[in-house]
XYZ file of C-alpha atoms in Angstrom:
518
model
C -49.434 -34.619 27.478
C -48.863 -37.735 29.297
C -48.595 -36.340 32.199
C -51.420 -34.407 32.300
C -53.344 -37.354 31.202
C -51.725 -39.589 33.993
C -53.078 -36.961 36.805
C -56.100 -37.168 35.189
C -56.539 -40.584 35.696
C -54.947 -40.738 38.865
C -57.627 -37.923 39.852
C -60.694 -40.276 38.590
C -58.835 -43.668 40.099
C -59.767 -44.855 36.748
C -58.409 -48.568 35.623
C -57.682 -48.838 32.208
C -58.456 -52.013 30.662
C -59.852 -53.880 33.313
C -63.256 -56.084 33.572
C -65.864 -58.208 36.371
C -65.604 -61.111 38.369
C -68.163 -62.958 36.869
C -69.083 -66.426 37.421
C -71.942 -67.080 34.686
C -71.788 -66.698 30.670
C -71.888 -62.472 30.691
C -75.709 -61.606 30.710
C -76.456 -61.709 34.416
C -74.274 -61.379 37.162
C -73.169 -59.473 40.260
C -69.314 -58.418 39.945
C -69.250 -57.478 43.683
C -71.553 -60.202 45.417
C -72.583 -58.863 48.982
C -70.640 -55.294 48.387
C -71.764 -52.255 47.953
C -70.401 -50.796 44.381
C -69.861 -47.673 42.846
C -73.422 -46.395 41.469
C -74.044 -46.418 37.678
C -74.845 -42.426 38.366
C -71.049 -42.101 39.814
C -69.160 -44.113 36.791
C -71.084 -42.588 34.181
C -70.300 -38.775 35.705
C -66.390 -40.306 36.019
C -66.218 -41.716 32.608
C -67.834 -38.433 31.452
C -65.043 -36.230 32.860
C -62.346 -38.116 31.686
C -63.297 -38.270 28.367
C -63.934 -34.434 28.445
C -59.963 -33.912 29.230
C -58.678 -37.039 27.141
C -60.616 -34.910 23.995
C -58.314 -31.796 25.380
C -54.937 -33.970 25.635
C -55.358 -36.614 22.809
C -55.715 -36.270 19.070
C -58.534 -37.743 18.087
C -60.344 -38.953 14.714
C -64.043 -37.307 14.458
C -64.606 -38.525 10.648
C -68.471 -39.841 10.308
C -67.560 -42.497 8.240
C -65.101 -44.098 10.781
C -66.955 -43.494 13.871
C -69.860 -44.613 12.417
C -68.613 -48.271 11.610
C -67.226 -48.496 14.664
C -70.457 -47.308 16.602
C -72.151 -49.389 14.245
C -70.213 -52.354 15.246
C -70.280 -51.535 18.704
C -74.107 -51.563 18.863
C -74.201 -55.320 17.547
C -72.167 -56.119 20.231
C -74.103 -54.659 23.155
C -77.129 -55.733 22.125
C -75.967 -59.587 23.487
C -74.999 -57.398 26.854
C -79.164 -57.084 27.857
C -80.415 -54.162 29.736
C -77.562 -51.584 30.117
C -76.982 -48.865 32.702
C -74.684 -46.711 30.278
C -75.044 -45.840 27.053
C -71.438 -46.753 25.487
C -69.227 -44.151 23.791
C -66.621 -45.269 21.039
C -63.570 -43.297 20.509
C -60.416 -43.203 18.181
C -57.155 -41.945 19.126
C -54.574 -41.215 16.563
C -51.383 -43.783 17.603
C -49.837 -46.357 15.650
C -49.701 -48.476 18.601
C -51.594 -51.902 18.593
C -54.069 -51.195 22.395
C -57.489 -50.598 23.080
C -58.868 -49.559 26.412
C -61.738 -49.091 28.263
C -63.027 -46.768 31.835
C -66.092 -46.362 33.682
C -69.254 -45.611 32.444
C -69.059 -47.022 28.744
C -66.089 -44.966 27.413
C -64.070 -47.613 24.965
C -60.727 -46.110 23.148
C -58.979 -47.585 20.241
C -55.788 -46.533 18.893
C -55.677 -45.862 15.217
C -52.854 -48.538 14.784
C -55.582 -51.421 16.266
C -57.839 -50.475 13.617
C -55.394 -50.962 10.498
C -53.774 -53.572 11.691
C -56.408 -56.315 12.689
C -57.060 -58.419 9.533
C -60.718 -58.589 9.636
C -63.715 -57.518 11.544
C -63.811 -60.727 13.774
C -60.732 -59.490 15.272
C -61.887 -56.438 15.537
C -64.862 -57.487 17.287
C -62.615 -59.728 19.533
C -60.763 -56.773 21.003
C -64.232 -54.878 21.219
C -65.745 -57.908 23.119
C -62.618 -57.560 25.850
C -63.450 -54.179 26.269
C -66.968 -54.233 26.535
C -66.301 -57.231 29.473
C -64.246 -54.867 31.418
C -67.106 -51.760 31.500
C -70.069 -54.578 32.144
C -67.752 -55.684 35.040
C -68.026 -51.518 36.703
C -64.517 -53.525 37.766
C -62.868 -49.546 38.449
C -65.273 -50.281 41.685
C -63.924 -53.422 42.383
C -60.818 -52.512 42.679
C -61.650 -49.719 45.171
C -63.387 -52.313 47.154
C -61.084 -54.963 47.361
C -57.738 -53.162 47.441
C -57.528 -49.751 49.580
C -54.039 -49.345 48.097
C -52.822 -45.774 46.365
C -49.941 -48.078 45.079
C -52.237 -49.904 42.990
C -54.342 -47.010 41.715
C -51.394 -44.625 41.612
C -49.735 -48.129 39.384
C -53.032 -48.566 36.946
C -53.405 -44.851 36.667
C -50.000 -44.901 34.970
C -51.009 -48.108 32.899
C -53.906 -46.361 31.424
C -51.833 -42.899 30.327
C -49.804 -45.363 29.138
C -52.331 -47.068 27.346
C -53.621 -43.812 25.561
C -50.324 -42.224 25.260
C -48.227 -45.603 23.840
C -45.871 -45.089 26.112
C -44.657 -46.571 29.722
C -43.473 -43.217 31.116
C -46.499 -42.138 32.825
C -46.111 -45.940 34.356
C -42.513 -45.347 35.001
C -43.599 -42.125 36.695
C -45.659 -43.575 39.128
C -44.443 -44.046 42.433
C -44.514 -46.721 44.554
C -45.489 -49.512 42.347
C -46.618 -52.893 44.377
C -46.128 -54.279 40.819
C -46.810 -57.851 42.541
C -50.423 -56.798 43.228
C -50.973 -55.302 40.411
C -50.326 -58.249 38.193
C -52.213 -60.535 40.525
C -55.398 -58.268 40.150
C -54.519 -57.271 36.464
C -54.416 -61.061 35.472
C -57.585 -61.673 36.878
C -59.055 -59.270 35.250
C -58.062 -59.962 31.753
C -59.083 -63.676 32.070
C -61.907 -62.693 32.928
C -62.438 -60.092 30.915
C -61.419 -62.880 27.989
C -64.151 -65.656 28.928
C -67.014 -63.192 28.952
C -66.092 -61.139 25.982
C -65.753 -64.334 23.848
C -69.417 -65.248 25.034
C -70.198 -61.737 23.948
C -68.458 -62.562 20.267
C -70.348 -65.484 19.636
C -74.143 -63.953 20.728
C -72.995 -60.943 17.778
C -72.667 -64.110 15.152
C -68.732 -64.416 15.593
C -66.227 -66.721 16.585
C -63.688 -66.660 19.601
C -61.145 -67.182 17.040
C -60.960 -63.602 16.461
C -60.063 -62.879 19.742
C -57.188 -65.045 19.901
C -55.482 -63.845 16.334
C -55.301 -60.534 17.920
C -53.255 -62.173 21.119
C -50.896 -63.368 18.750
C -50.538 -60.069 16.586
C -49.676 -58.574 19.781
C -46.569 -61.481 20.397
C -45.250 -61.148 16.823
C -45.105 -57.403 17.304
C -43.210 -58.245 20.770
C -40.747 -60.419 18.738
C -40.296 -57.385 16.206
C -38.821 -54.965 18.843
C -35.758 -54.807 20.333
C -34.925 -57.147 23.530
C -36.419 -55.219 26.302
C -39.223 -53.012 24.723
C -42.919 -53.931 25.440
C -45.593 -53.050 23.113
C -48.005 -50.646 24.972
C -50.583 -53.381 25.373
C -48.776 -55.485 26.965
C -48.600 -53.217 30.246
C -52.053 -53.169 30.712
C -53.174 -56.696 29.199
C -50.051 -58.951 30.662
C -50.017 -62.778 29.925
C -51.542 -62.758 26.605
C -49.479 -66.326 25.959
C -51.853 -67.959 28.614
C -54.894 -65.996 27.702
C -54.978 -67.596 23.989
C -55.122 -71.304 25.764
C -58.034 -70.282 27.986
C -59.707 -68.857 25.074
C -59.137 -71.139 22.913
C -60.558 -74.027 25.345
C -63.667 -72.542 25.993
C -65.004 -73.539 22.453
C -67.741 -71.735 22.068
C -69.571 -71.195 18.629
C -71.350 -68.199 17.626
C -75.109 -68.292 17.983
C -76.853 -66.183 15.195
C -75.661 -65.563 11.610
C -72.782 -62.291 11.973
C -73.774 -59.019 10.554
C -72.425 -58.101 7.196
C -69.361 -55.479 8.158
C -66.919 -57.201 5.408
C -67.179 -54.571 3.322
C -67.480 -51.864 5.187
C -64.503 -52.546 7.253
C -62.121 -52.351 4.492
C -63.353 -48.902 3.610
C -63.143 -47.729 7.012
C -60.099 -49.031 6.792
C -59.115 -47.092 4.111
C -60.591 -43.807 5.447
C -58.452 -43.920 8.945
C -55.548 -45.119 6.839
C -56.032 -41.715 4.499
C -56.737 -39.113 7.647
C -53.653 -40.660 9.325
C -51.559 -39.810 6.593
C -52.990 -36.689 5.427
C -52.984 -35.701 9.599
C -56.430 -34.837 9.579
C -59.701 -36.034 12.173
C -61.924 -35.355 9.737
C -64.557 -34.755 8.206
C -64.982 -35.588 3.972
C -65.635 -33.239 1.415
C -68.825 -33.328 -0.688
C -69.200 -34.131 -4.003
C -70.257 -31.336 -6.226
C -73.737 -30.848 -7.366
C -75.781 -28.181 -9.485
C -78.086 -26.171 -6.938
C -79.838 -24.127 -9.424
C -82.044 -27.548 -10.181
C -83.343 -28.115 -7.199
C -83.545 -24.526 -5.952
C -87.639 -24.425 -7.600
C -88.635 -26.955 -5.798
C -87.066 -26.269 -2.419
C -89.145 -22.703 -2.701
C -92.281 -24.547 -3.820
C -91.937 -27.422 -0.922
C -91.175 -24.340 1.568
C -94.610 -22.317 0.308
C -96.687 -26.196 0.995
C -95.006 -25.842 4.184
C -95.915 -22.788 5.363
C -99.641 -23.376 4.060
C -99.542 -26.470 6.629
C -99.367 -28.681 4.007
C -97.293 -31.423 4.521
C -97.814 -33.988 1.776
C -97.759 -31.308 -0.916
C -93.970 -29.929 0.192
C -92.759 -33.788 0.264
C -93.830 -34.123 -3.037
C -91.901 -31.186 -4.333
C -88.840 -32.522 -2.705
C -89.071 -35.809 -4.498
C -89.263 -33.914 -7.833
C -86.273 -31.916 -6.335
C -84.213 -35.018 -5.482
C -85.156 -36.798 -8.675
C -83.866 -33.757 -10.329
C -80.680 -33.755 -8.548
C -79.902 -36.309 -6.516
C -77.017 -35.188 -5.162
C -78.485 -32.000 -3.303
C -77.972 -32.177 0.794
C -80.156 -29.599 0.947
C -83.554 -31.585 -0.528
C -83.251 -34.424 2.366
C -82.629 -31.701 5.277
C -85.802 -29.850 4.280
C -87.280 -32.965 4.052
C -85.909 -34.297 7.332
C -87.349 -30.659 8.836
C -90.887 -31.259 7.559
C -91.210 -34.576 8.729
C -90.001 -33.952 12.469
C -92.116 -31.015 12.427
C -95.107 -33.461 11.779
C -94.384 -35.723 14.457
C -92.696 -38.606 12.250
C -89.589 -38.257 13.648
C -88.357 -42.023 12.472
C -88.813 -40.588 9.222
C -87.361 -37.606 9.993
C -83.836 -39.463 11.140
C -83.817 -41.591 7.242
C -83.831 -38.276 5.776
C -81.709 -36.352 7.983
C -79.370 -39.675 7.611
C -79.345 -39.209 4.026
C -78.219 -35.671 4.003
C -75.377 -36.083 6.487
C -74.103 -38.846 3.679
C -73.941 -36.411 0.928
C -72.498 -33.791 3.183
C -71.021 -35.044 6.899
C -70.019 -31.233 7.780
C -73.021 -28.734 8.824
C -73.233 -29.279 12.956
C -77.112 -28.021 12.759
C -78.471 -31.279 10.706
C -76.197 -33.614 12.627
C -77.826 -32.023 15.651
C -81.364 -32.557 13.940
C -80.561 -36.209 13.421
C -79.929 -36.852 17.178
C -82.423 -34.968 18.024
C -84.772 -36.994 15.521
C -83.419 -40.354 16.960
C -84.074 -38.915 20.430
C -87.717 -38.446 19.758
C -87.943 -41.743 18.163
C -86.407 -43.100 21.154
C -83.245 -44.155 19.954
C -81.026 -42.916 22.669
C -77.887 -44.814 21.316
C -77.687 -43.125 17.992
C -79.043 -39.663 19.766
C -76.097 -39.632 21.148
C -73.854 -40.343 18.741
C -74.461 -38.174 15.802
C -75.444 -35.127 18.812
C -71.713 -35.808 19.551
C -70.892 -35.134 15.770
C -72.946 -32.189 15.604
C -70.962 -30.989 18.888
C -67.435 -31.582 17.407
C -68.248 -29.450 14.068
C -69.162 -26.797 16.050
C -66.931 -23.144 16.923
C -65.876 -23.222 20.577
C -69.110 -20.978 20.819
C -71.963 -19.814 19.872
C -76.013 -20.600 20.328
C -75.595 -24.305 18.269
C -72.951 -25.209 20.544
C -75.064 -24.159 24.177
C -77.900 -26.567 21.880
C -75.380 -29.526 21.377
C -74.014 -29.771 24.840
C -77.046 -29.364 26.252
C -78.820 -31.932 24.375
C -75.430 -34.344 24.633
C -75.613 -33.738 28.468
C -79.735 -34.695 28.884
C -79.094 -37.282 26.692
C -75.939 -38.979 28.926
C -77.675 -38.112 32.266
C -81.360 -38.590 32.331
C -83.023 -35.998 33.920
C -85.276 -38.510 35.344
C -83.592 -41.277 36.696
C -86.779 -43.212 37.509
C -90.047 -43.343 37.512
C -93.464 -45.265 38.418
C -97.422 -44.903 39.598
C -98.782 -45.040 42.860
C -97.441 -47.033 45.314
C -95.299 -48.675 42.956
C -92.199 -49.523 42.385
C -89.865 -47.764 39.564
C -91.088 -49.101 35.971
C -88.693 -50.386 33.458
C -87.732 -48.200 30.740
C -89.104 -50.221 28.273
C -92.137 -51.238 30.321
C -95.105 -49.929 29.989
C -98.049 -50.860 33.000
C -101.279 -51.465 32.684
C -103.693 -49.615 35.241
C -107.355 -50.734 36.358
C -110.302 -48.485 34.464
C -112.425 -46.528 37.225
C -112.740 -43.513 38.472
C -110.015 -43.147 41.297
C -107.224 -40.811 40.802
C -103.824 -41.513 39.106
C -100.571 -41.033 41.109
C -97.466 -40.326 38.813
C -93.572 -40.138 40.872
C -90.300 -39.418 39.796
C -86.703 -39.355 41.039
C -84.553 -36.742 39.452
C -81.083 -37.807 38.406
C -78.198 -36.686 40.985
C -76.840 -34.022 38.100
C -79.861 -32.048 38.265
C -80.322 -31.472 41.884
C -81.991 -27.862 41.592
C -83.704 -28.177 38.685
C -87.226 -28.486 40.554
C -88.795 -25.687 39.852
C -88.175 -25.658 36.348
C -90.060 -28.896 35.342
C -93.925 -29.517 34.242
C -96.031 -32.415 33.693
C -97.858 -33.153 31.005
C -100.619 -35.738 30.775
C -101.861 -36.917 27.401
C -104.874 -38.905 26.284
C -105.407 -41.792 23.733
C -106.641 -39.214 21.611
C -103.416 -37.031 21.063
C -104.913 -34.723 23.355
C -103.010 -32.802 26.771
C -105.438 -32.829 29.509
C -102.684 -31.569 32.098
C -99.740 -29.338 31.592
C -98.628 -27.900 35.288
C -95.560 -27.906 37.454
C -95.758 -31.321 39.495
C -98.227 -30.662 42.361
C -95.883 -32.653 45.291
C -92.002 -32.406 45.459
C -89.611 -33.411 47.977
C -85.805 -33.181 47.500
C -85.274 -35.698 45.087
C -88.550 -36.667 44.254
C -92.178 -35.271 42.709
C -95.179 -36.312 42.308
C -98.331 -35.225 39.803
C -101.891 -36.998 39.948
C -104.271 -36.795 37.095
C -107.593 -36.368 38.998
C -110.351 -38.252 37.007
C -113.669 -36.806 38.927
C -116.750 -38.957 38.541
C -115.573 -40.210 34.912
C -112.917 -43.158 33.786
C -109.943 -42.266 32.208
C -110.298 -42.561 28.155
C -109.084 -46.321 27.462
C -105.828 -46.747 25.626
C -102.455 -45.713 25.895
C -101.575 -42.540 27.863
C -98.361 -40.590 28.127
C -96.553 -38.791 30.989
C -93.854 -35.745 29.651
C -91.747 -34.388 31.915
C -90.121 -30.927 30.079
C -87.217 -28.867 31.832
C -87.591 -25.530 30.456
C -89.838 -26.578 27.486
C -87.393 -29.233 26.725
C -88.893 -32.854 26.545
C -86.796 -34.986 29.035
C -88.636 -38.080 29.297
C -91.585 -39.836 28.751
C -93.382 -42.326 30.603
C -96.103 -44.600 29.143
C -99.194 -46.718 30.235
C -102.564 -48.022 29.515
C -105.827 -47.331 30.788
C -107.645 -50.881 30.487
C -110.817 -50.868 28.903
């Protein structure tokens, strides 16, 4: 296995554990000043790869209540980080070993033994933090940049197999070493990796302090081995000794109240500590409940439903979950009726409630991304899609649904967009365009992993009103790009906020807002 995973790696040049140059505190900076880098498109298909072989080669823990804290915690975190080119990806591997690591594109790994052995969620967070540093850094194209050497990549290819394996073997294996480089780069790295992740600690609410109680875990599970063996973190995060004092002198203090994880960090504590011993990834079993309660009012909300009436089948399922609360099957109806209606916010609450009662059926963890996606919430889209994609049989239709709704989710079929002349809007932006009569130009760019996808797309222009006045293929296209223009004639465009879909094969794919000013 560690062999495989070290060709792998080798294959990707990915660096395991690695982070930026940067020179200000974390939320703005160029890693590479005055070099051309690796493109966010390029890191995220790399990390995206790897982590489809490391899920071949290395046992890991899909359980919703684990993944979920730590996606949970994750999210805090990144939301100091500012606008993002990756959506990040959590993992945990099943190894007693104290390491965490990260690769490009947003990919972060724990080890099951990092998880029950840090002592509170501050430390946690610390060794999150480091992580998160060395994927904000995109330092994997650093290090192609400033070092042409297959030495060095050959040596940190065998540092992160050895990383995810928790053992030195695959580093052992490699040939070649310039080990004198790669500790002069590595060290670097993790210092700087170290500063910016403790800035990144203290915007989430915590301490620093954190950070360094995990350093010195790692040295008093050094002085446990025997003379000569290295725990595996050591090999890719050397001179942790050093790295306390620099992180400790920094003294920075945390700038909003932390998030209340307390709790819930002893129970997922609790959870990993049970599927480690019982060998299992996942998921829990579901507490029993009496069906024949609830089963009236499930055919009574189904009847509103299919009479279009919406309110009428909710209320049925509130008598349904008042009369048995612990039904799964009252919140996924619900969850159905309310995404059908356009609400799908509500429609994620409900879905999330069913998935608590029972974690297991694939399709309503696929309706909960799919909710969150057409609320918008691309982070959580993605994770519980990913859920819905691990439950399922190595085929089937629900499996062709989840990876294809995983995949659009992780590459954007649009990878930018913008009116007229223009340049690309922000995602979260949303222009403002001069009332009158003249026509309105609409462009796109179409993300590199859908080159030939052209002829399958349409445009869709919607009013103020709720009402499509376009829905046509896009009337100019060129390679990577297409245009569509809403022609006005003699009249002004309704005032108000407007909406661009773009749908591959019926499939909504992105959405592009603005507003007609009055």
């Amino acid at each position: 296995m560690a062999a495989r995973l070290l060709r792998l790696v080798s294959a990707a040049a990915l660096a395991c554990a690695v982070a930026a140059c940067i020179q200000d505190d974390g939320s703005r900076f160029d890693p590479v000043p005055g070099r051309t880098r690796m493109s966010a498109d390029s890191e995220r298909e790399l990390g995206w790869q790897f982590d489809l072989e490391a899920q071949k080669v290395l046992p890991m823990i899909t359980d919703l209540e684990v993944l979920e804290f730590v996606n949970d915690l994750g999210n805090v975190m990144i939301d100091g980080l500012g606008e993002q080119p990756f959506d990040y990806r959590f993992r945990v591997i099943v190894n007693p070993e104290l390491n965490a690591f990260a690769v490009p594109g947003g990919y972060i790994y724990f080890h099951s033994g990092t998880l029950l052995t840090t002592g509170d969620v501050e430390e946690l967070a610390g060794v999150l933090a480091h992580e998160l540093a060395h994927v904000k850094g995109h330092h994997h194209a650093r290090l192609v940049q400033e070092t042409a050497l297959p030495n060095l990549l050959a040596s940190l290819a065998g540092i992160a197999a050895g990383a995810a394996t928790g053992s030195a073997g695959p580093l052992l294996a490699a040939q070649g070493v310039n080990v004198a480089l790669q500790l002069q780069y590595t060290r670097q790295f993790e210092d700087e990796a170290d500063r910016v992740g403790a800035v990144f600690l203290t915007r989430a609410g915590y301490r620093p302090d954190g950070m360094v109680r995990f350093f010195e875990r790692i040295l008093l599970e050094k002085d446990r081995r025997p003379e000569g063996e290295i725990p595996s973190y050591l090999y890719s995060h050397p001179q942790v000794e050093s790295r306390i004092d620099v992180v400790r002198g920094l003294e920075l203090e945390p700038t909003r109240t932390p998030p209340r994880f307390a709790e819930r960090f002893r129970a997922m504590q609790q959870r990993v500590a049970y599927l480690v011993a019982k060998g299992r990834a996942g998921p829990a079993s579901v507490a029993p409940h009496d069906r024949a309660r609830t089963q009236p009012f499930l055919d009574a909300a189904a009847a509103r439903r299919r009479a279009n009436d919406v309110d009428g089948a909710l209320a049925q399922l509130l008598e349904a979950e008042r009369a048995e609360p612990g039904d799964p099957r009252v919140p996924v109806l619900r969850g159905d009726i309310l995404l059908e209606a356009g609400r799908p916010a509500d429609a994620a609450v409900a879905y999330r409630r069913a998935i608590h009662l029972d974690p297991n059926p694939p399709a309503v963890l696929l309706a909960l991304g799919r909710a969150h996606r057409d609320a918008g919430d691309r982070r959580d889209a993605i994770f519980f899609t990913e859920q819905a994609l691990w439950r399922t049989g190595a085929r089937g239709v629900l499996r062709q649904q989840a990876e294809r709704q995983l995949e659009r989710l992780i590459f954007p079929v649009i990878a930018e967009s913008g009116f007229g002349d223009e340049r690309a809007t922000p995602a979260s932006g949303v222009p403002r365009l001069p009332a009158g009569g003249a026509p309105i130009d609409w462009w796109a760019r179409i993300g590199p992993h859908y080159v030939g996808v052209m002829e399958y797309l349409r445009v869709r222009w919607t009013d103020p009103s709720g009402a499509v006045v376009r829905d046509e293929k896009p009337k100019k296209s060129q390679r990577v790009y297409f245009g569509d223009r809403l022609e006005t004639g003699d009249s002004t465009p309704a005032p108000g906020e407007w909406k661009v879909d773009v749908l591959l094969a019926n499939d909504l794919v992105h959405t592009q807002r603005f507003v007609v000013a009055d």
